[in-house]
mmCIF file of C-alpha atoms in Angstrom:
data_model
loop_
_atom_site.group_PDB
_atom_site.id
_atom_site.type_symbol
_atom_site.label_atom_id
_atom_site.label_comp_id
_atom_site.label_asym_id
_atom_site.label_seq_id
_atom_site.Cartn_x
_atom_site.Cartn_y
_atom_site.Cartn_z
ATOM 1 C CA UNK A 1 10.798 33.276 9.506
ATOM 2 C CA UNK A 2 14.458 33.055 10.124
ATOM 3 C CA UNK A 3 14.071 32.089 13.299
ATOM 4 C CA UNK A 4 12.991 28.634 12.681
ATOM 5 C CA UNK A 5 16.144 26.558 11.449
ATOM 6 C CA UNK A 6 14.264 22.952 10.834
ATOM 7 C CA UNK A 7 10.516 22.256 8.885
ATOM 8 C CA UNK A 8 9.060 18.708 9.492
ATOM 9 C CA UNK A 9 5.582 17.846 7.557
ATOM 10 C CA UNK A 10 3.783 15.082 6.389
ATOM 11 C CA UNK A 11 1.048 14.640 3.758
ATOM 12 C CA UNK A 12 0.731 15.085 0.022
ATOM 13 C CA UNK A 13 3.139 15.603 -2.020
ATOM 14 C CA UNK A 14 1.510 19.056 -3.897
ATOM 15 C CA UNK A 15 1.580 20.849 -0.141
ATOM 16 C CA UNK A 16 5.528 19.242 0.221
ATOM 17 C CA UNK A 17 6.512 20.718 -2.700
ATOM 18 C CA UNK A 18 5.126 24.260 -1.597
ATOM 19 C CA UNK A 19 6.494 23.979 2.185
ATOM 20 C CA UNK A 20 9.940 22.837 0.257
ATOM 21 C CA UNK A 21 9.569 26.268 -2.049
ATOM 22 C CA UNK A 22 8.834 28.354 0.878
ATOM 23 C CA UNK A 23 11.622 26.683 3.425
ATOM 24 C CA UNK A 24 14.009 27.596 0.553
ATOM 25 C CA UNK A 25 14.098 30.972 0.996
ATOM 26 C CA UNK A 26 15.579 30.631 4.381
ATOM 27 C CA UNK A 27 17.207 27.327 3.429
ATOM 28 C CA UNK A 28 15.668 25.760 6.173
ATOM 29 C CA UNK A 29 16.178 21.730 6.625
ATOM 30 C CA UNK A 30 13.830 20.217 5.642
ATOM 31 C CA UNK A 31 11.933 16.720 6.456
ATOM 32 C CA UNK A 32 9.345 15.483 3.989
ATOM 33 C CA UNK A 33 7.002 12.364 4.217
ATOM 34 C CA UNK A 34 4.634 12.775 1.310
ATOM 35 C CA UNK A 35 1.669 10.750 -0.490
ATOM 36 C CA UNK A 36 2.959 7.254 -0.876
ATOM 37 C CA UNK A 37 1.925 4.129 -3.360
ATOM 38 C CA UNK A 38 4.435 1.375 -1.704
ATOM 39 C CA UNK A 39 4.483 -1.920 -4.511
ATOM 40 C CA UNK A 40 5.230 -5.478 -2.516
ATOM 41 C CA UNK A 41 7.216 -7.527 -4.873
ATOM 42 C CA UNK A 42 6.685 -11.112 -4.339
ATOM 43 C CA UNK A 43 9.294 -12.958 -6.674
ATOM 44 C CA UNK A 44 8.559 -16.911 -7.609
ATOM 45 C CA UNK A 45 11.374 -18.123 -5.131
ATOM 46 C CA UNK A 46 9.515 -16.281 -2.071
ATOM 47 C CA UNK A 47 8.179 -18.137 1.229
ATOM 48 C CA UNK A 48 4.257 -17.998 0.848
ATOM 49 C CA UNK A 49 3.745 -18.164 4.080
ATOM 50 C CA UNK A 50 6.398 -14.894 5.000
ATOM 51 C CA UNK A 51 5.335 -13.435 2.263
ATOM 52 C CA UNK A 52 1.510 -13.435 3.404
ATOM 53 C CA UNK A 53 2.456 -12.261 7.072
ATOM 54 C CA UNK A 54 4.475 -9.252 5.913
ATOM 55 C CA UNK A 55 1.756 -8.001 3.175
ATOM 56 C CA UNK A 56 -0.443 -8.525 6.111
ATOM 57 C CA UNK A 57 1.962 -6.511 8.496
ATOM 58 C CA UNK A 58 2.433 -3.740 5.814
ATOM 59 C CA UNK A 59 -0.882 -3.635 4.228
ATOM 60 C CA UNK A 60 -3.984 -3.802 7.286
ATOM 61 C CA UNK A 61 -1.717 -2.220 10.200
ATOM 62 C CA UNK A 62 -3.620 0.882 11.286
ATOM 63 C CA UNK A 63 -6.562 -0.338 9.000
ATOM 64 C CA UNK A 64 -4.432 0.534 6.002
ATOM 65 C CA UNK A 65 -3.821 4.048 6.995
ATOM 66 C CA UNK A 66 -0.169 4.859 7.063
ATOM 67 C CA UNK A 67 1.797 6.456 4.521
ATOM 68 C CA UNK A 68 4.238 3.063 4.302
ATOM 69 C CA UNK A 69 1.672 0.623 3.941
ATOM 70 C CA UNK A 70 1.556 -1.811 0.672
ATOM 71 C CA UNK A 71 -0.649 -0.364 -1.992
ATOM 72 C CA UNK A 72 0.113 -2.639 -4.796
ATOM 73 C CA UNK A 73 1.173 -6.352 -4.199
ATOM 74 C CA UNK A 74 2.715 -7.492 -7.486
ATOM 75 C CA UNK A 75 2.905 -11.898 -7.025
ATOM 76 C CA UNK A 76 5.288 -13.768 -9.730
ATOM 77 C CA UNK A 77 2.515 -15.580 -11.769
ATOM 78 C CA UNK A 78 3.672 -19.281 -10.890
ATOM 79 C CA UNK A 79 3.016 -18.455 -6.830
ATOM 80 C CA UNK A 80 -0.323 -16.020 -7.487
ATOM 81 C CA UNK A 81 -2.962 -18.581 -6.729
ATOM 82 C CA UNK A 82 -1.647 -19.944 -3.946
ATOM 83 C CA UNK A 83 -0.140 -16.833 -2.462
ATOM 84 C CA UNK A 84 -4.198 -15.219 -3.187
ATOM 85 C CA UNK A 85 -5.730 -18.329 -1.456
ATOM 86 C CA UNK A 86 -3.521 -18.483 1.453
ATOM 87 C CA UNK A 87 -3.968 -14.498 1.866
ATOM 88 C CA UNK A 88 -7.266 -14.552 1.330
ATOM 89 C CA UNK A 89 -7.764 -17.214 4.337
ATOM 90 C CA UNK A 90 -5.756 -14.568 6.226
ATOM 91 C CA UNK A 91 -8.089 -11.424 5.642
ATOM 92 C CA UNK A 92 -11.142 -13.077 6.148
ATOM 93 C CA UNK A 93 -9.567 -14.069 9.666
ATOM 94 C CA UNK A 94 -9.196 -10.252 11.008
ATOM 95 C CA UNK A 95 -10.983 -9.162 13.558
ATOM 96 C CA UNK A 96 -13.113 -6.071 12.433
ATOM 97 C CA UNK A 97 -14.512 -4.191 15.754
ATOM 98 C CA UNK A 98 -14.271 -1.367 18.155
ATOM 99 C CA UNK A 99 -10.800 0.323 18.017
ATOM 100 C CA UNK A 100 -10.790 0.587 21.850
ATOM 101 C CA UNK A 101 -11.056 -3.152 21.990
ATOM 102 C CA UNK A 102 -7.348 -4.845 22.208
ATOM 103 C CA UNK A 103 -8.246 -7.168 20.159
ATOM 104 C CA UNK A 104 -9.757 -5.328 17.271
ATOM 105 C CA UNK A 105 -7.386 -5.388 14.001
ATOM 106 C CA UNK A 106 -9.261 -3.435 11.878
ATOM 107 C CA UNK A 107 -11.089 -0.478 12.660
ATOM 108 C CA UNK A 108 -13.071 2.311 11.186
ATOM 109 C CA UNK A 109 -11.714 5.210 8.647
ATOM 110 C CA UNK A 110 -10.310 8.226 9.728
ATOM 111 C CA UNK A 111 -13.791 10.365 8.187
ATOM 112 C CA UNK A 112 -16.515 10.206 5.447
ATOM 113 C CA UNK A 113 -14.078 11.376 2.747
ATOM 114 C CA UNK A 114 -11.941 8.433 3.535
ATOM 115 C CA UNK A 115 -14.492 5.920 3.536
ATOM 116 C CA UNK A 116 -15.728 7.470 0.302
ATOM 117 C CA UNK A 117 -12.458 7.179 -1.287
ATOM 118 C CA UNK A 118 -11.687 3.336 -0.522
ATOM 119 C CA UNK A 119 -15.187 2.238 -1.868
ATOM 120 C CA UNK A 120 -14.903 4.969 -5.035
ATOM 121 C CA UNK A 121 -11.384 3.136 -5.554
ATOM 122 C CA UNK A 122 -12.767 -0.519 -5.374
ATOM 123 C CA UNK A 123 -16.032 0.091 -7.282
ATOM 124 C CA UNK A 124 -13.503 1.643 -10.030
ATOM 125 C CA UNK A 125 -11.534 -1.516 -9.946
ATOM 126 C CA UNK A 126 -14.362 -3.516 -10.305
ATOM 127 C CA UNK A 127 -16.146 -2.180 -12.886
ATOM 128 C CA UNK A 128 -12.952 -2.243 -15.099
ATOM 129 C CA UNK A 129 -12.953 -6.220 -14.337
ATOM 130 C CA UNK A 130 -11.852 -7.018 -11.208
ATOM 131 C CA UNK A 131 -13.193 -9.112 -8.833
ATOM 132 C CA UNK A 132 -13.280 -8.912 -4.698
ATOM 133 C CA UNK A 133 -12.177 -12.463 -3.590
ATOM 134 C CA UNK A 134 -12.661 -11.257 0.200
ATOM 135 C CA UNK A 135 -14.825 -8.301 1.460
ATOM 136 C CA UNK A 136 -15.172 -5.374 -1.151
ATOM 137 C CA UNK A 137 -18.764 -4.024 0.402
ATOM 138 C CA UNK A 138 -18.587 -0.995 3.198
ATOM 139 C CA UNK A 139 -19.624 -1.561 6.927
ATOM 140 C CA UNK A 140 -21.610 0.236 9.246
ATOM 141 C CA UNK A 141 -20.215 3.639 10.068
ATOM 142 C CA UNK A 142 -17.016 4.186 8.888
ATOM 143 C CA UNK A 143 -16.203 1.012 8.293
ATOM 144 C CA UNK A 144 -14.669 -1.182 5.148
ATOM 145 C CA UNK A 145 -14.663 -4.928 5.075
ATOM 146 C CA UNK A 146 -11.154 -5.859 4.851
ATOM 147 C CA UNK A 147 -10.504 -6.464 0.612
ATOM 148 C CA UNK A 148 -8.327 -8.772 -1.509
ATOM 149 C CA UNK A 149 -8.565 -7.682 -5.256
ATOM 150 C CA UNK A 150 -7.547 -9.657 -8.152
ATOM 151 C CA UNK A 151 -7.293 -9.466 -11.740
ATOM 152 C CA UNK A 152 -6.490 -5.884 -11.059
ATOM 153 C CA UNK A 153 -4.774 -4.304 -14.037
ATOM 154 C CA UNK A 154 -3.314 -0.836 -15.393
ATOM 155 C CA UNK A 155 -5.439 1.952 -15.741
ATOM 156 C CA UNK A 156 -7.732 1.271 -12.469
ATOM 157 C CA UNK A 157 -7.509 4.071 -9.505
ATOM 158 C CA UNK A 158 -6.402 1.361 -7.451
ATOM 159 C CA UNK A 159 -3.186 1.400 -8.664
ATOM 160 C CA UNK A 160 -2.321 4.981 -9.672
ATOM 161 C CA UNK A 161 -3.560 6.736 -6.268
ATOM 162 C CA UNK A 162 -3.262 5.259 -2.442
ATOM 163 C CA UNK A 163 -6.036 4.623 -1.423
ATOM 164 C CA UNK A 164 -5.358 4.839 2.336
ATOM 165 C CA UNK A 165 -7.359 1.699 3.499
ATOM 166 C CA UNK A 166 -7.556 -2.045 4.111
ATOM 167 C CA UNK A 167 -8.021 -3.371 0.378
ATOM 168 C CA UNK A 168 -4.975 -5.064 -0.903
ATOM 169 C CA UNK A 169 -4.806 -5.421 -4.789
ATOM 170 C CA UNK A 170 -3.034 -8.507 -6.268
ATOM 171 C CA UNK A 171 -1.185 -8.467 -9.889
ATOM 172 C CA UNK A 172 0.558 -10.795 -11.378
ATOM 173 C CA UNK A 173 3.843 -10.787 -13.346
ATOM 174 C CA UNK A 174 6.321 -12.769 -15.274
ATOM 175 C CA UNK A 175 9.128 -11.011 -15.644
ATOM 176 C CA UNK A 176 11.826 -9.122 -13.010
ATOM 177 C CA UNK A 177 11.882 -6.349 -15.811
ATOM 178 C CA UNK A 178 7.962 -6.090 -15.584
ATOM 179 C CA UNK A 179 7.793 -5.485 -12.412
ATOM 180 C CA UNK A 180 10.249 -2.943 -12.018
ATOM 181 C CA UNK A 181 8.446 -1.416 -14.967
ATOM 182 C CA UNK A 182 5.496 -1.406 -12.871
ATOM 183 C CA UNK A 183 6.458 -0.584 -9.455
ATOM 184 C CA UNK A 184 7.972 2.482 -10.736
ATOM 185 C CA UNK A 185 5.329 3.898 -12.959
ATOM 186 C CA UNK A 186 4.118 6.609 -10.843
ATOM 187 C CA UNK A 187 5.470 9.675 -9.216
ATOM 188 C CA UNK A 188 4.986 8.738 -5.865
ATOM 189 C CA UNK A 189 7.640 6.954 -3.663
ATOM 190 C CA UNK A 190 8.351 7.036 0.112
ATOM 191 C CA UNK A 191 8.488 2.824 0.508
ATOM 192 C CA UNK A 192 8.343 -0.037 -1.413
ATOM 193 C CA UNK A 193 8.975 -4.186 -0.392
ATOM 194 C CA UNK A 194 10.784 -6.984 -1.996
ATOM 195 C CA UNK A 195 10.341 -10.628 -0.991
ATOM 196 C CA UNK A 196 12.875 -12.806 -1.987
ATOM 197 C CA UNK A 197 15.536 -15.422 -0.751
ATOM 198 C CA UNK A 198 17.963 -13.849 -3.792
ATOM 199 C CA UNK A 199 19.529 -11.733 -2.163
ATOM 200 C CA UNK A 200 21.402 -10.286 -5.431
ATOM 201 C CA UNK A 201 18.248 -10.049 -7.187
ATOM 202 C CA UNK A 202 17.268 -8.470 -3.904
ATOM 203 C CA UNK A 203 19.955 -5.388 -4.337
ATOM 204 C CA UNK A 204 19.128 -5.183 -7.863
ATOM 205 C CA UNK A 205 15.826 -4.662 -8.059
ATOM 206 C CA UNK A 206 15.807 -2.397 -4.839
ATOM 207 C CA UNK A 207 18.050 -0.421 -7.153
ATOM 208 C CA UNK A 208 16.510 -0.096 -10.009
#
């Protein structure tokens, strides 16, 4: 219709690309905020403990069910174990509970089929040789324990689709070039996190 001048929508990114197709035709403007797979780069010079309260921020808010939150948190191998111990001590500290309750921090999933999604995506990754360090298991209801995964590796759901729910994945890396590599090996974008006090290595990387 010709009337309408401006198309807003968010969700994935097959229905985007057929509301972009359509709002061509009228060359509408048009405001997309599709399927997202946001990587949180931790680099070796990083503050572990500001590193750990912003994957925490960007990762559990909403119970992991924003289109921004962290879906892969890559960790420079010489900071992994301690950055996995201290967040660890973190997730096993949320407060799981009623959403009405003001103190709750994580509460159920939005339906079944998300529910069923998170624990198909963790039972993938752990069959393929990872291993839950904090929760993993599903709650009562609608519920999933809050998650930290490592040795999580290419080729495991985890890290190819978002999984849209409070299980954070750790990988480690060596390399600035690796990580790049990795944080851009899918076709979904929307956000993505760097954590580092260089802030030239900061532009660059957001760059590339």
């Amino acid at each position: 219709d010709a009337r309408v001048r401006k198309l807003t929508f968010t969700g994935s990114t097959e229905v985007g690309k057929l509301l972009y197709e359509q709002a061509a035709r009228t060359v509408k403007r048009v405001s997309l905020e599709l399927g997202g797979l946001a990587p949180f780069l931790i680099f070796e010079d990083a503050d572990l403990a500001q590193s750990v309260q912003q994957v925490m921020a960007t990762k559990f808010r909403n119970t992991g069910q924003t289109c921004v939150c962290a879906n892969r948190i890559y960790v420079h191998e010489s900071i992994r174990e301690a950055f996995v111990a201290r967040l660890s001590d973190a997730v096993r500290a949320l407060r799981v509970g009623d959403p009405l309750n003001d103190t709750t921090q994580i509460g159920p999933l939005v339906d079944q089929a998300g529910l069923d999604k998170v624990s198909a995506h963790v039972a993938d990754a752990v069959a393929k040789g990872a291993r839950a360090v904090v929760g993993g298991q599903v709650g009562e209801g609608l519920y999933f324990q809050p998650t930290v995964l490592v040795d999580v590796a290419a080729g495991m759901r985890i890290l190819d689709e978002e999984t849209f729910g409070p299980v954070a994945p750790v990988v480690g890396f060596t390399s600035d070039a690796d990580v790049v590599a990795a944080a851009n090996a899918t076709p979904y974008g929307l956000a993505a996190y760097i954590w580092t006090r260089d802030l030239g290595r900061a532009f660059r990387v957001a760059e590339a």
